[in-house]
Short mmCIF file of C-alpha atoms and ligand atoms in Angstrom, two decimals:
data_model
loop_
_atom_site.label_atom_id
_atom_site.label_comp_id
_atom_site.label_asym_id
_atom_site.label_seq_id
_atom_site.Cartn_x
_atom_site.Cartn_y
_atom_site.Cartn_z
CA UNK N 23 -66.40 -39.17 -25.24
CA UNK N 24 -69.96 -39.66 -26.12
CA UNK N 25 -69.39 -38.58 -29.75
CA UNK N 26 -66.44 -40.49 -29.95
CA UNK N 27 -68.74 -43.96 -28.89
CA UNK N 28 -70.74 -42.90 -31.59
CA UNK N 29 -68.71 -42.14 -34.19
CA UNK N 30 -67.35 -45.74 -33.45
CA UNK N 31 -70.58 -47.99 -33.13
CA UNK N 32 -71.22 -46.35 -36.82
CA UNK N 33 -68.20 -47.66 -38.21
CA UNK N 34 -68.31 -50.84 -36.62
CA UNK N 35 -71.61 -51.48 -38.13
CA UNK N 36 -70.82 -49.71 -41.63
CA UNK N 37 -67.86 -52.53 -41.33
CA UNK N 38 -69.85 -55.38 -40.46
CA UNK N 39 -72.74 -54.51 -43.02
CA UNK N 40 -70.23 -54.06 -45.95
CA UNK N 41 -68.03 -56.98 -45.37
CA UNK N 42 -71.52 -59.19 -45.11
CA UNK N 43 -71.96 -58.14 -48.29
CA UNK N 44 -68.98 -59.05 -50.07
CA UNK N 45 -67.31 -62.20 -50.09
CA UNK N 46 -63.77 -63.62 -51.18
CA UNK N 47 -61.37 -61.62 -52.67
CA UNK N 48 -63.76 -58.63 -52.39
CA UNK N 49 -64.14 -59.27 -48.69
CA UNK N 50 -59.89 -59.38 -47.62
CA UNK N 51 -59.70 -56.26 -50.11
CA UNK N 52 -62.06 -54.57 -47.89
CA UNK N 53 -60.69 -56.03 -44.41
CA UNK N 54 -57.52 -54.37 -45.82
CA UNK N 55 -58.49 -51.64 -46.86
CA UNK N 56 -60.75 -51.45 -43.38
CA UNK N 57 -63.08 -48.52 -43.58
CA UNK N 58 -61.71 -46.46 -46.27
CA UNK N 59 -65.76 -47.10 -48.55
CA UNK N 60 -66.44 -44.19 -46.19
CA UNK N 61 -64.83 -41.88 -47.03
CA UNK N 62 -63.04 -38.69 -45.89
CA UNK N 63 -61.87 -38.78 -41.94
CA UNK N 64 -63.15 -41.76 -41.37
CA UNK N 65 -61.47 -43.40 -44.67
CA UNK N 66 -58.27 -41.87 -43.17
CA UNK N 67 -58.06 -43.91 -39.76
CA UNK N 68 -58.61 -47.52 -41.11
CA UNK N 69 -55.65 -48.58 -43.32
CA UNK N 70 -52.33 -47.73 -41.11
CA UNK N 71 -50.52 -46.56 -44.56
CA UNK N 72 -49.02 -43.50 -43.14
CA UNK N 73 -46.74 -42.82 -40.08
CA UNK N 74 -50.33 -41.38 -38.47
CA UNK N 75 -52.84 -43.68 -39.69
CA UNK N 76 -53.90 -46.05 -37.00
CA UNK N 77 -55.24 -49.75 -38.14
CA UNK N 78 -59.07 -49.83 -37.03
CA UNK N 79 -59.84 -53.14 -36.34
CA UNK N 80 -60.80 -55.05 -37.67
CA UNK N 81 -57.74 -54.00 -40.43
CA UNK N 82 -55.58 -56.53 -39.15
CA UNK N 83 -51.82 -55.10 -38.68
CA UNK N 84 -48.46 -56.09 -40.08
CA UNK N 85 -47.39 -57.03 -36.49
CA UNK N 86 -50.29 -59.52 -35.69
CA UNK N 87 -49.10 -61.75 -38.77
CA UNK N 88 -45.83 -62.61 -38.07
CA UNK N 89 -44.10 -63.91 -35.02
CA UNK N 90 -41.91 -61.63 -32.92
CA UNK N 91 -38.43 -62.16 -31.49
CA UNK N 92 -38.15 -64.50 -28.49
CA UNK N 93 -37.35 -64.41 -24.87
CA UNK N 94 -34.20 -62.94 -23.53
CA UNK N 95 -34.40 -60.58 -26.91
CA UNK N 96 -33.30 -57.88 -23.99
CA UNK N 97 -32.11 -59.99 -21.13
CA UNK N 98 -32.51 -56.36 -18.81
CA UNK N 99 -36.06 -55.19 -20.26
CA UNK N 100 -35.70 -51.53 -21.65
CA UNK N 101 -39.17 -49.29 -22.64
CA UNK N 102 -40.33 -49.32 -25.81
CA UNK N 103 -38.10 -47.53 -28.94
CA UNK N 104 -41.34 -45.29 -29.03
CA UNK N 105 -41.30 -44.22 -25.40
CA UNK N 106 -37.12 -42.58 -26.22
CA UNK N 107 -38.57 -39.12 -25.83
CA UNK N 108 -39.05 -40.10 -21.72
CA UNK N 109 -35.81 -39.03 -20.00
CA UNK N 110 -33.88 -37.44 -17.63
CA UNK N 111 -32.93 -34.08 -18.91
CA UNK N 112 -30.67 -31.35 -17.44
CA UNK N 113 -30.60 -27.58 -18.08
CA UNK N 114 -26.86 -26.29 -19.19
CA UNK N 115 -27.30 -22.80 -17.98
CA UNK N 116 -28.13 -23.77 -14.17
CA UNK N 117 -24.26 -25.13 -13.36
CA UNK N 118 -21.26 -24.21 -14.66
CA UNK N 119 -20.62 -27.91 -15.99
CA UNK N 120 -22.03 -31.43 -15.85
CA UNK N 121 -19.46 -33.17 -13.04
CA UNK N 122 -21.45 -30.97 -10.23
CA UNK N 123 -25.09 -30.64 -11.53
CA UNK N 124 -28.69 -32.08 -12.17
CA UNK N 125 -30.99 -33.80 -14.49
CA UNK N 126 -34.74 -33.63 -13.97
CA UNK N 127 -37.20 -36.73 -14.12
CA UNK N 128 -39.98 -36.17 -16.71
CA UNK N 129 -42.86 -35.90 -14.73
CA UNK N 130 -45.35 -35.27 -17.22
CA UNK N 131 -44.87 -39.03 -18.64
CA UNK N 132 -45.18 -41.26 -15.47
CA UNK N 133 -47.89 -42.55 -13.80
CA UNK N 134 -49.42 -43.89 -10.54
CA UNK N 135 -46.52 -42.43 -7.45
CA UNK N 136 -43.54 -44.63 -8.29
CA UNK N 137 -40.65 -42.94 -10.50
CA UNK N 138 -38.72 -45.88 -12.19
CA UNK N 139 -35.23 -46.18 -11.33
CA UNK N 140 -33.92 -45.12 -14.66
CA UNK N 141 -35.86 -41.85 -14.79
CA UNK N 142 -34.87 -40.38 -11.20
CA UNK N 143 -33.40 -37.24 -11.03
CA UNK N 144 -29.65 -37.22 -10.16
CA UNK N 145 -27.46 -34.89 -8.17
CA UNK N 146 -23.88 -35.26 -8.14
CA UNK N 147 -21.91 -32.92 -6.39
CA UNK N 148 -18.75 -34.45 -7.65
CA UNK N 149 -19.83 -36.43 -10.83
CA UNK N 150 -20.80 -40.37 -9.99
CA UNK N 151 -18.15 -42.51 -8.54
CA UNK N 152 -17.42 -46.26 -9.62
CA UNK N 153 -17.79 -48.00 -6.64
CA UNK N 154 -16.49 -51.27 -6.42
CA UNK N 155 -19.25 -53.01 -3.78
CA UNK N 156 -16.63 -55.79 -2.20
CA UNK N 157 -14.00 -52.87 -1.50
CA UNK N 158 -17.16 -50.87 -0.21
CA UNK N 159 -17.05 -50.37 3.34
CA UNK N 160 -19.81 -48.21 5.64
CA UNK N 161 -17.60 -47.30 8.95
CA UNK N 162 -20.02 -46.11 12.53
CA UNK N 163 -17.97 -44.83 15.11
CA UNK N 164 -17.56 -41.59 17.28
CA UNK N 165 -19.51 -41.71 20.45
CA UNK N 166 -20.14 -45.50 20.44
CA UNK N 167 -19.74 -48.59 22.52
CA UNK N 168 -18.68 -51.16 19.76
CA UNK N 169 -17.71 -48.91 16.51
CA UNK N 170 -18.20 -51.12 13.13
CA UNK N 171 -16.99 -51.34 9.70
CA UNK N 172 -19.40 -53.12 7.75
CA UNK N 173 -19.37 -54.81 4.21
CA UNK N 174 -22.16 -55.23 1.75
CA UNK N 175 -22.75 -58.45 3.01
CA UNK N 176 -22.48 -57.90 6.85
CA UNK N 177 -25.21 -55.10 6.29
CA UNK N 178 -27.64 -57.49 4.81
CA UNK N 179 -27.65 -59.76 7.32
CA UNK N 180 -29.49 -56.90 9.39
CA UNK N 181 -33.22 -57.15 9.22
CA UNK N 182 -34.26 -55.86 6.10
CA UNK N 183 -37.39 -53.30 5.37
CA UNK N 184 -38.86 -51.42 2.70
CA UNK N 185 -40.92 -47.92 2.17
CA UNK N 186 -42.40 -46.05 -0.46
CA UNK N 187 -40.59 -42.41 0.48
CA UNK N 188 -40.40 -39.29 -2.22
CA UNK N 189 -37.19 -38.24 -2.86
CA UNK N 190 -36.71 -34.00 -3.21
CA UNK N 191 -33.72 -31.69 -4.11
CA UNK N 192 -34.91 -28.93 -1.57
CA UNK N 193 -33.62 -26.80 -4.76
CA UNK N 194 -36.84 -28.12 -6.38
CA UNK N 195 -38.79 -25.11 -8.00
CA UNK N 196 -35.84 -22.64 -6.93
CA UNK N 197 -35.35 -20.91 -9.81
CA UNK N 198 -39.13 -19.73 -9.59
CA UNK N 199 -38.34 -17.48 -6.69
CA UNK N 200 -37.17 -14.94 -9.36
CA UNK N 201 -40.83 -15.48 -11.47
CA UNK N 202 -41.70 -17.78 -13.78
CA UNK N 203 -38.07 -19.08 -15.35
CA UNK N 204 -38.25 -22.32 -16.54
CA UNK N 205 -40.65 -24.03 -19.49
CA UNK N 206 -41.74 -26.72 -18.92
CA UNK N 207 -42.26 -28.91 -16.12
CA UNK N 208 -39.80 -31.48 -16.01
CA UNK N 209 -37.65 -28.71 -14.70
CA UNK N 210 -40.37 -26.65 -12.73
CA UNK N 211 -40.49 -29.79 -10.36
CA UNK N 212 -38.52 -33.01 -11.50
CA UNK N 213 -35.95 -32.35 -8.95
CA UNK N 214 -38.94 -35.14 -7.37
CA UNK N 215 -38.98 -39.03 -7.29
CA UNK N 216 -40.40 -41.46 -5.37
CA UNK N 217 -39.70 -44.97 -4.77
CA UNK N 218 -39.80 -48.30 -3.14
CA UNK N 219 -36.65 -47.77 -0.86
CA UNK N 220 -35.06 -50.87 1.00
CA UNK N 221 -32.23 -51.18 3.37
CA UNK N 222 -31.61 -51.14 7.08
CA UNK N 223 -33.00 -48.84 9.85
CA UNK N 224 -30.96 -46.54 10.73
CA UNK N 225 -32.20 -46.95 14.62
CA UNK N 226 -31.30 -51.02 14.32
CA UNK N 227 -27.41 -49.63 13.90
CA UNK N 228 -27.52 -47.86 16.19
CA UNK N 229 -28.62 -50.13 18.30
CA UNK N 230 -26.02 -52.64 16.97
CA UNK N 231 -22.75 -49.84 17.88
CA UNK N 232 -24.19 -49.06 21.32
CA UNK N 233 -24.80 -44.93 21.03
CA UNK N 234 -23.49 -43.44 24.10
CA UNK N 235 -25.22 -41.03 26.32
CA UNK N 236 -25.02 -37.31 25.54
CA UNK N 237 -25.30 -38.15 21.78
CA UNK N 238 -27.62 -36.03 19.87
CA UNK N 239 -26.33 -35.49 15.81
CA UNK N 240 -25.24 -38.19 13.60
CA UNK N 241 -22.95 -37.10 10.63
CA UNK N 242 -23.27 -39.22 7.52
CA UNK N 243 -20.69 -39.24 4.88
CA UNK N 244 -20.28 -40.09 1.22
CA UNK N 245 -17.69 -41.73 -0.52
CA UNK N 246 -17.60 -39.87 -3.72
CA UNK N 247 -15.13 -37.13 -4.65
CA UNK N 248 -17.11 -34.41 -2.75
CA UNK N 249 -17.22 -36.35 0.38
CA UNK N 250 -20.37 -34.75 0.89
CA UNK N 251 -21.73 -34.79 3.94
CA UNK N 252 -24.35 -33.65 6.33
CA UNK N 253 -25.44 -33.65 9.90
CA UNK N 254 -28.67 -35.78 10.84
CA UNK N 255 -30.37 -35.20 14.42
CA UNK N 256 -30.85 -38.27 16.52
CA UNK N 257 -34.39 -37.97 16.62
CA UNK N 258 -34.32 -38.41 12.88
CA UNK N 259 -31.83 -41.57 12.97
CA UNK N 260 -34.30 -43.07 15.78
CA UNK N 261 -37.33 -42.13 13.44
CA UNK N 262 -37.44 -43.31 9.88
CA UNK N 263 -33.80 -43.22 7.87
CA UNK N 264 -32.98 -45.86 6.24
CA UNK N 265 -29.83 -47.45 5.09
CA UNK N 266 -30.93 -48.45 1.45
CA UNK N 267 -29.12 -50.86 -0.71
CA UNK N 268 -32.43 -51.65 -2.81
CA UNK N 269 -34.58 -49.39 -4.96
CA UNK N 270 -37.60 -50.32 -6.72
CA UNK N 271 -37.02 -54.32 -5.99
CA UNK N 272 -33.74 -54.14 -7.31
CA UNK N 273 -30.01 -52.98 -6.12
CA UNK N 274 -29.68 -48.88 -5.59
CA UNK N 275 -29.21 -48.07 -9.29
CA UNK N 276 -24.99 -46.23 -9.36
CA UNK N 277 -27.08 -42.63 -9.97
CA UNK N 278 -28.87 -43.13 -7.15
CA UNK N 279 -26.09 -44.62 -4.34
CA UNK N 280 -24.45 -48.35 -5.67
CA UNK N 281 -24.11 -50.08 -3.35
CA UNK N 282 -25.78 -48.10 -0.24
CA UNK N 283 -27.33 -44.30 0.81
CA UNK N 284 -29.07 -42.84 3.27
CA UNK N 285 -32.58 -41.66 3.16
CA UNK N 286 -34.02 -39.36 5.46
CA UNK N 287 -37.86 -39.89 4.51
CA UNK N 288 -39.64 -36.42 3.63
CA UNK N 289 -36.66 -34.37 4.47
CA UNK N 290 -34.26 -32.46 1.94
CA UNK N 291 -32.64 -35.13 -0.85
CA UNK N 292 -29.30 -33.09 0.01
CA UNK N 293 -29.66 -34.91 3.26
CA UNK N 294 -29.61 -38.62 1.84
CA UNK N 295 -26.45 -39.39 1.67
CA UNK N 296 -25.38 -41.34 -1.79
CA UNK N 297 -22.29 -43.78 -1.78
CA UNK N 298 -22.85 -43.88 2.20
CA UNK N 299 -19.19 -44.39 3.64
CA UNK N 300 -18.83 -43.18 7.29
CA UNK N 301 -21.67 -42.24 9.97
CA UNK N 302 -20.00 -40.72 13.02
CA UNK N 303 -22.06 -40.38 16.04
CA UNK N 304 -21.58 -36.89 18.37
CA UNK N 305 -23.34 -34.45 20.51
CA UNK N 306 -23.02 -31.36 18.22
CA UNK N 307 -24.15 -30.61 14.38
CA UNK N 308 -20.87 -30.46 12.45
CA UNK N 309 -22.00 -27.43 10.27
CA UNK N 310 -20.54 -28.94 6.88
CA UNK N 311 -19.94 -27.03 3.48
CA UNK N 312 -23.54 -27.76 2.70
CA UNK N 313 -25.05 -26.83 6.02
CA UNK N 314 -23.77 -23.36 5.90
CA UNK N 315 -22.71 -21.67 2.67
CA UNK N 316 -25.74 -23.93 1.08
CA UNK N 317 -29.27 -25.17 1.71
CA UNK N 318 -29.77 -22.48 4.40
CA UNK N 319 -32.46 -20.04 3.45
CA UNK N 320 -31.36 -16.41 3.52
CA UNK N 321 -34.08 -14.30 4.74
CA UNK N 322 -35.47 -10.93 3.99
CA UNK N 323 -33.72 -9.14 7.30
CA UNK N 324 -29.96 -10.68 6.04
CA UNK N 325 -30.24 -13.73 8.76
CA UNK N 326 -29.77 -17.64 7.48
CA UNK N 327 -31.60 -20.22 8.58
CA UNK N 328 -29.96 -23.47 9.04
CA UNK N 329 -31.40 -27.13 9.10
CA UNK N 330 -34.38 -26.34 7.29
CA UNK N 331 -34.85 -30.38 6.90
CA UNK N 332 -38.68 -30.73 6.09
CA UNK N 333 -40.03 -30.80 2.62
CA UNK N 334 -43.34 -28.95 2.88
CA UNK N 335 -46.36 -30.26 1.37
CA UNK N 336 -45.82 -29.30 -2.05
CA UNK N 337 -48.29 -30.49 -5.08
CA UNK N 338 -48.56 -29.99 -9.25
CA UNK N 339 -50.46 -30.33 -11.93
CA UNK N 340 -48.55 -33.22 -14.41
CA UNK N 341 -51.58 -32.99 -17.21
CA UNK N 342 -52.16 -31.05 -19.18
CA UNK N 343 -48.27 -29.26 -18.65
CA UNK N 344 -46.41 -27.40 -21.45
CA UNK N 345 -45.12 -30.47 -22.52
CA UNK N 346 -48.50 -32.04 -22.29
CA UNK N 347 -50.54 -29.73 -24.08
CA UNK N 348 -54.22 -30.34 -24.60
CA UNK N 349 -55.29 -31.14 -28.29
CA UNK N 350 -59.41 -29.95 -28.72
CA UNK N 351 -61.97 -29.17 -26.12
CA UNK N 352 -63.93 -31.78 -24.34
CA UNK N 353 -63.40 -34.05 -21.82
CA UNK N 354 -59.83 -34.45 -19.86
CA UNK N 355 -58.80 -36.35 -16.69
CA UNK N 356 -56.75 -33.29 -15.19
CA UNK N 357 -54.10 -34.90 -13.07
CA UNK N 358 -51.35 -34.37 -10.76
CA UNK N 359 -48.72 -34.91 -8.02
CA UNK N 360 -49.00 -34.54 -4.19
CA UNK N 361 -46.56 -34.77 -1.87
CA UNK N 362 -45.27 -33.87 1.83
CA UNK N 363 -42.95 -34.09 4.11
CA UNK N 364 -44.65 -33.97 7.30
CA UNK N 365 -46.96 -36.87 6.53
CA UNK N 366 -49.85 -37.87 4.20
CA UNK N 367 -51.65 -36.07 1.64
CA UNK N 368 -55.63 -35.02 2.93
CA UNK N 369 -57.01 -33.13 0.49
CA UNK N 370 -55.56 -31.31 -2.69
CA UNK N 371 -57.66 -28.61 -4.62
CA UNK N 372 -57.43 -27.53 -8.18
CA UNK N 373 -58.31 -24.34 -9.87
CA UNK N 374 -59.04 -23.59 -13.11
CA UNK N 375 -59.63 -19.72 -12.92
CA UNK N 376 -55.88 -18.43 -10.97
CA UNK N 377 -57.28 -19.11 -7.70
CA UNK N 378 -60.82 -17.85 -7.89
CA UNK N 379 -62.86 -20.79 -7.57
CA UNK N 380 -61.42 -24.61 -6.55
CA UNK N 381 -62.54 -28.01 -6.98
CA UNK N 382 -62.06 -31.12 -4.91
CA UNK N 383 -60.11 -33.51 -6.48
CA UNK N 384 -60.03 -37.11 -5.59
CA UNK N 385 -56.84 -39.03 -4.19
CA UNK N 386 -56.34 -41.54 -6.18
CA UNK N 387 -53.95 -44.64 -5.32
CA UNK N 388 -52.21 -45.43 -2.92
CA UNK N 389 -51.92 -42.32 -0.34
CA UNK N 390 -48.61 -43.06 1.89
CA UNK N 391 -46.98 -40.86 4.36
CA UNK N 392 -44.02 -38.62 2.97
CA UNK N 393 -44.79 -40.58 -0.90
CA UNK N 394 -45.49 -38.75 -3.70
CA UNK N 395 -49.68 -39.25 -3.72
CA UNK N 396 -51.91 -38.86 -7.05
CA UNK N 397 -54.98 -36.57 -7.63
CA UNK N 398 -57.03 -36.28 -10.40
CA UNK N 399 -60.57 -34.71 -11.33
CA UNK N 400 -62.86 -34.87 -14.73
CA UNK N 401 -62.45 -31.43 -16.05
CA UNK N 402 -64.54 -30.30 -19.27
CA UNK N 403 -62.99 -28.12 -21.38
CA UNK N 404 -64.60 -25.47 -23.19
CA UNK N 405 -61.48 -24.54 -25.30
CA UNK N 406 -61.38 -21.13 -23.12
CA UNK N 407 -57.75 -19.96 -21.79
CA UNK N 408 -57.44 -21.11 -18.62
CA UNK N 409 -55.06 -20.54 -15.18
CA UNK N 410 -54.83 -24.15 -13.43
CA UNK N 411 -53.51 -24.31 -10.19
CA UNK N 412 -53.45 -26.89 -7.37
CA UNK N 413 -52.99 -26.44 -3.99
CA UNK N 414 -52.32 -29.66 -1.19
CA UNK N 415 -53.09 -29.91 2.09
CA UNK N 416 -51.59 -32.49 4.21
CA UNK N 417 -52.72 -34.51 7.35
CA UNK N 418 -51.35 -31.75 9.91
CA UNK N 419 -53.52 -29.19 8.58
CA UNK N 420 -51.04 -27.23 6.29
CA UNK N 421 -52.31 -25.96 3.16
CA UNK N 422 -50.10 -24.98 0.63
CA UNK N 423 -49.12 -21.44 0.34
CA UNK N 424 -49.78 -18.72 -2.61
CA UNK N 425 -46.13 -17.00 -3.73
CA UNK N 426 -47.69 -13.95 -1.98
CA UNK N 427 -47.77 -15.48 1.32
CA UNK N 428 -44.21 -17.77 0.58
CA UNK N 429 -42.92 -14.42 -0.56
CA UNK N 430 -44.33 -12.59 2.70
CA UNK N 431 -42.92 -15.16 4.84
CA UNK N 432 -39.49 -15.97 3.67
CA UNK N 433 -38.35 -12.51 1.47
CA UNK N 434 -37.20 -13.49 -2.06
CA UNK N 435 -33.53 -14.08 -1.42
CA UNK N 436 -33.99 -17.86 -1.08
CA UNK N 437 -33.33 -20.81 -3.56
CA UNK N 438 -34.24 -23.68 -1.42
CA UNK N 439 -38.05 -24.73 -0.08
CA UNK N 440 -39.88 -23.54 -2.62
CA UNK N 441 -43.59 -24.88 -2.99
CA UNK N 442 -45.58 -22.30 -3.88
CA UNK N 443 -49.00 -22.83 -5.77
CA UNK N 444 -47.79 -23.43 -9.00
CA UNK N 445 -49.86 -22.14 -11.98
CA UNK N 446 -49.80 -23.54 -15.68
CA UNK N 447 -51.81 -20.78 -18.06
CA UNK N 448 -53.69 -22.83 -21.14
CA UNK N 449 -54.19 -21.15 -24.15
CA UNK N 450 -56.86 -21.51 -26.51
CA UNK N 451 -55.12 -23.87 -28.78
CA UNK N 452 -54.44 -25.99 -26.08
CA UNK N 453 -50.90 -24.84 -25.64
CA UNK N 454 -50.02 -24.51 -21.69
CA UNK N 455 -47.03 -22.02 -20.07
CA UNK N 456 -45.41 -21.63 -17.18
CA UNK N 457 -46.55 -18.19 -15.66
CA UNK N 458 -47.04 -16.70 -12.12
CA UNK N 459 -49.82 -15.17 -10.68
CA UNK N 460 -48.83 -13.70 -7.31
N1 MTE W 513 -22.42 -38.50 -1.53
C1 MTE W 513 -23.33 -37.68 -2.07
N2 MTE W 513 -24.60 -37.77 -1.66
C2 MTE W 513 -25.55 -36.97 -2.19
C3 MTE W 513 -25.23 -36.02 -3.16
C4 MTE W 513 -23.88 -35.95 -3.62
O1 MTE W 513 -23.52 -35.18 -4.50
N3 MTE W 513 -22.97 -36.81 -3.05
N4 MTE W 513 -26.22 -35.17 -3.62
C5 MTE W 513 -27.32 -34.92 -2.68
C6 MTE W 513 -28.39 -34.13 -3.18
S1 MTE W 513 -28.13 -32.45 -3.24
C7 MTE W 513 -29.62 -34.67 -3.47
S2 MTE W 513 -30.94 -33.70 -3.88
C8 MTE W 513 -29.83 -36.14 -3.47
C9 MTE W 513 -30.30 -36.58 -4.84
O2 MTE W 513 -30.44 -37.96 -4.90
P1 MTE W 513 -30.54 -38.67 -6.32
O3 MTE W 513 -29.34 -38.26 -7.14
O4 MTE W 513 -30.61 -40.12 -6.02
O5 MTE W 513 -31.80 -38.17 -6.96
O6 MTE W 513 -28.64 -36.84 -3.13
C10 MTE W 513 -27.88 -36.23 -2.13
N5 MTE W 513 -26.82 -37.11 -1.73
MO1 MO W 514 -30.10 -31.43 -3.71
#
């Protein structure tokens, strides 16, 4: 950094010096030309000429002499034509085809806790259904006083509230219970997103239908082709979930729900219902297709275990990553992603030697109960390989576990609930893999 300040103040003067010097014609020609009178690197970085050359200042760029397009150029703002390489990406070997699978949100690009719409990971069990919101309905019945089919519109005349909630495929990471499978981290952990969720409680539905005595389970339904659909304990409805017809200020993107989903904050993603169509109240779990044969957790002795709801406190490094590799030793804001189920982020740890020594990073941001929660620490690199780990702890107490202890506890025949101390390995030319270290 320091040599950096340096290496600019010299130029700026060597700039100022020359151009007092020369006047007119002579004095543009060398504005153009910026700093190339010095030569070599520094000659290199001034005029723009090339794809890599940036315009020192003060070269004055093409773009700052002529006026741009207007207003409304994009009347829905996209990012920037240089920003194309930021998207969701899926992985053709993990499903046998693209109706029932998942793309990953690039993690190593965003910033600050909130994943934009267009970039969240998406999970279709039975590809993404048009949904027509005026034909929508959302139907409550079962072991209720007033049942109720509700329109769009009757739903928003509810009191309306909003929370900042992750969002996490408990199949997050699960294809690093057999060792270190997948490149880069996008899909190592972009099964993740987090948002600004708005909709309905749950609880003031409930309240609305009248829910009999004896009731304990709450099934919630979808309305695409799979008619996925899962069973939520009262406690839960009474808790937190949230009907959501808004994400991110704006209505639930199609990917993501149009026109309304569940979400069950901090719990499995499997659990948040998409294209929400039917919530049936009862006093018994219904044990659904994806209750039994999947997201239950076989264990080591042959024995499932069902409702495994909670998304652990989970956390990894997002710089450097393999697809953020680091360029020359020096200086680097090492930073990363928090998150868990079970509350708010305390404390989260990195390593830099596999788990030898750890550092305190700092929390950073805004630190919200079941959101995704930055950390980041100055880190000073030496241009030695490196093992760079972090480990969370959140506000019950839980630390994160090694694979040695997740592997000890739950036997290596899962696929869901992984969150494991992740570990990226640098290299000496900056280069970082995926690897595992116990
Ligand atoms: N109706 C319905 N809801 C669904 C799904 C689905 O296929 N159909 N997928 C579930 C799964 S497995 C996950 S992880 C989350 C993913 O939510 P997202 O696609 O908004 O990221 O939605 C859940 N809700
Ligand atoms: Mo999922």
């Amino acid at each position: 950094m320091q040599k950096l300040q340096q290496e600019t103040d010299r130029l700026i003067q060597t700039v100022a010096r020359e151009g007092d010097r020369l006047s007119g014609t002579d004095r543009r020609k060398f504005l153009r030309n910026g700093l190339t009178l010095l030569g070599g690197a520094a000659a290199a970085v001034t005029t723009g000429a090339s794809a890599e050359e940036p315009f020192l200042p003060p070269a004055v760029p093409p773009w700052s002499k002529r006026l741009g397009p207007g207003v409304v150029t994009n009347p829905y703002g996209k990012p920037s034509p240089h920003e194309a390489h930021v998207v969701r990406r899926n992985v053709p070997w993990l499903t046998a085809d693209r109706i029932a699978s998942i793309s990953f949100t690039p993690l190593g690009d965003l910033k600050g806790i909130i994943t934009p719409s267009g970039l969240t990971f998406e999970r279709y069990h039975a590809g993404l259904p048009e949904i027509e919101p005026q034909k929508h309905r959302l139907m409550i019945h079962g072991m209720v006083d007033r049942p109720l089919i509700l329109s769009m519109d009757d739903l928003m005349r509810f009191p309306s509230t909003s929370m900042i909630r992750f969002l996490e495929c408990p199949a997050n990471g699960g294809m690093e219970w057999r060792g270190a499978q997948m490149d880069k981290l996008q899909f190592t952990h972009g099964m993740l997103a987090c948002a600004e969720w708005t909709g309905v409680l749950l609880s003031t539905i409930l309240q609305e239908v009248g829910v009999q005595k004896g009731a304990s389970w709450i099934l919630a339904e979808g309305a695409d082709g799979a008619h996925m659909a899962r069973s939520i304990p009262m406690d839960k409805a009474l808790d937190d979930a949230l009907i959501v017809y808004a994400q991110n200020g704006e209505a639930l993107r199609p990917e993501q729900g149009y026109p309304v989903r569940l979400i069950n904050p901090g719990w499995e993603g499997n659990t948040c219902i998409k294209w929400l169509r039917r919530l049936e109240i009862g006093d018994k779990p219904w044990h659904m297709r994806e209750e039994t044969s999947k997201y239950t957790d076989l264990m080591a002795d042959g024995r499932s275990r069902e409702f495994t709801f909670v998304q652990e406190c989970n956390s990894v490094v997002t710089n450097p990553c393999p697809e953020k590799p680091l360029k020359a030793k020096g200086k680097y804001w090492i930073e990363g992603l928090a998150w868990s189920g079970r509350g708010k982020i305390k404390a989260v740890d990195v390593s830099f030697d596999g788990g030898a020594n750890w550092r305190q990073a700092r929390v950073t941001g805004l630190v919200l109960p079941r959101a995704l929660t930055r950390f980041g620490l100055e880190w000073d690199w030496d241009g030695s390989p490196a093992l760079i780990q972090s480990r969370a702890m959140d506000e019950t107490g839980y630390v994160q576990p090694t694979y040695a202890q997740l592997r000890q506890a739950r036997g290596t025949n899962s696929i869901y609930h992984k969150n494991a101390i992740h570990t990226w390995r640098l290299h000496a030319d900056g280069q970082v893999t995926n690897v595992q270290i116990s």
